[in-house]
Amino acid sequence: MKPEKHLPGGAIPQASLRRLPQYHHYLVELEAKGVSRVSTSLIGRELNLVPVQVRKDLQYTGIVGRPKTGYEVKELIQTIESFLGWNNVNEAFLVGAGNLGTALLGHERFSRFGLRIVAAFDTDAAKIGSWIHDKAVLPLDKLPELAGRMGIHLGIITAPAEVAQSVADRMIEAGIQAIWNFAPVRLRVPERIFVHNEDLYSSLASLSWKLAARFHTGLRHESDDLAEPEPQRSVQE
Amino acid sequence: MKPEKHLPGGAIPQASLRRLPQYHHYLVELEAKGVSRVSTSLIGRELNLVPVQVRKDLQYTGIVGRPKTGYEVKELIQTIESFLGWNNVNEAFLVGAGNLGTALLGHERFSRFGLRIVAAFDTDAAKIGSWIHDKAVLPLDKLPELAGRMGIHLGIITAPAEVAQSVADRMIEAGIQAIWNFAPVRLRVPERIFVHNEDLYSSLASLSWKLAARFHTGLRHESDDLAEPEPQRSVQE
DNA sequence: TGCCTTTCGATATATCTTTATCGGGTATGA
DNA sequence: TCATACCCGATAAAGATATATCGAAAGGCA
């Protein structure tokens, strides 16, 4: 309970947190194939990561492996799921029933990872009252009352950038504790609120910068003209 | 392989690259308000970052500011845009005309950031031949030929995880150099191909882990019971 | 059984990213 | 004109993350 250097129960680099679902995905594939044990070298080969890093990430979940054999696939899947909280359902409200909002509302597979979008909200009278993928589109004004009554603690913002902040404010008033923000704005929220930004423009920046750099430098690359020492390791993030 | 300390022409931390669009967004707002100069302290206050960091990020673009006044807003916007390659258009093919694909096809604002999705591809006969947001949905088999002829070098994958790898393979055969991957799979591609993964499940992991941790520890937080020394700085990434 | 190889776990090192500090320039206002 | 506060740029320190190394344990095989 006292925050040590490495929090016993609860500190993990963001980067590791991002990789865990990738391990999970691969492990589920393995399980489907009937594989019962897996080593970090195998996972690493599949995901283009060095075994040490995989091992380190897995250690954060608290699982222990055995020399020579590695980890039990089933147990590892379970451990990751419970570590990520995918066992308990998080109910969420989504605000902004545009294109992106509609896509998320229709994403069935979220339910397998503990996320259930309960309803959508919008201010567009044309949308209010309609149903999108079996979820009702309600007037935004109703959000505070409903969130309180239903005990919703997760909000998803797919509204335009201009209104994202005000949407967030309302969510927080309504008692929402975490926000998944798809609007290209850095929300200003109190300390206790957790915000995860899904900024597509940031991603776009990586891509276009890379493409631009490629052309400017005439396809030049640090390692292009060297005999590559490591195997096939592609640039990803 | 002796990369210099700071790569002369073209190295920038991913994190900085992610922040640049956020600066850009804020700067455009400022310009609209008629503000002509801006300091890193101002930007930092707005985006919850320390001025030093903003300054460092901006330095990667090569812009120079002036003491006391800061930077010219117009010039800074221009510099960021050109640094990110948002001045030249990148034409892209999108594969997977599902919910998410549809959303991206309808995202008009991409064009303001140098991205133009030219056409969509799918294998679903019901979708082929239709038009989504004024973009034709074509059979996937046509992709290689068209990509070559039109000189497309960017591919967007919004197809299901199961087929993502094979889609990527086809794209690469077709001469595509960069891939924006929305499927929850780590693609295996040759070294020269740049892949940017937009893994929603990874984001979900951050969120659900955070929510789960919050409940497990009884809402406890490092700084909840301390007088906060710094202003309002929320947990974001 | 005994040797060899694989793999984990822990520790140490290297690299990358963020934050702090300092010096100097420049607008502002007396 | 001069003092002052502000802000940039550069360098240094701190912090976080990724990689390398080593010993020990466990299965495979002669």
Short mmCIF file of C-alpha atoms (C1' of nucleotides) in Angstrom, two decimals, chain B residues 13 15 19 50 52-53 56 66-68, chain C residues 17-21 24-28:
data_model
loop_
_atom_site.label_atom_id
_atom_site.label_comp_id
_atom_site.label_asym_id
_atom_site.label_seq_id
_atom_site.Cartn_x
_atom_site.Cartn_y
_atom_site.Cartn_z
CA PRO B 13 11.02 10.94 -30.58
CA ALA B 15 6.31 11.20 -28.29
CA ARG B 19 2.43 16.19 -29.59
CA VAL B 50 6.02 22.08 -19.11
CA VAL B 52 10.73 23.17 -21.72
CA GLN B 53 9.17 20.17 -23.31
CA LYS B 56 12.22 20.90 -27.24
CA ARG B 66 12.69 35.12 -30.20
CA PRO B 67 13.29 35.84 -26.55
CA LYS B 68 10.48 37.55 -24.78
"C1'" DT C 17 12.68 10.77 -22.88
"C1'" DT C 18 11.60 14.23 -19.74
"C1'" DT C 19 12.69 17.82 -16.55
"C1'" DA C 20 15.87 21.17 -14.49
"C1'" DT C 21 19.26 24.86 -14.81
"C1'" DG C 24 21.84 35.81 -22.86
"C1'" DG C 25 18.65 38.50 -25.57
"C1'" DT C 26 14.48 41.55 -25.88
"C1'" DA C 27 10.36 43.96 -25.03
"C1'" DT C 28 8.16 46.88 -21.42
#
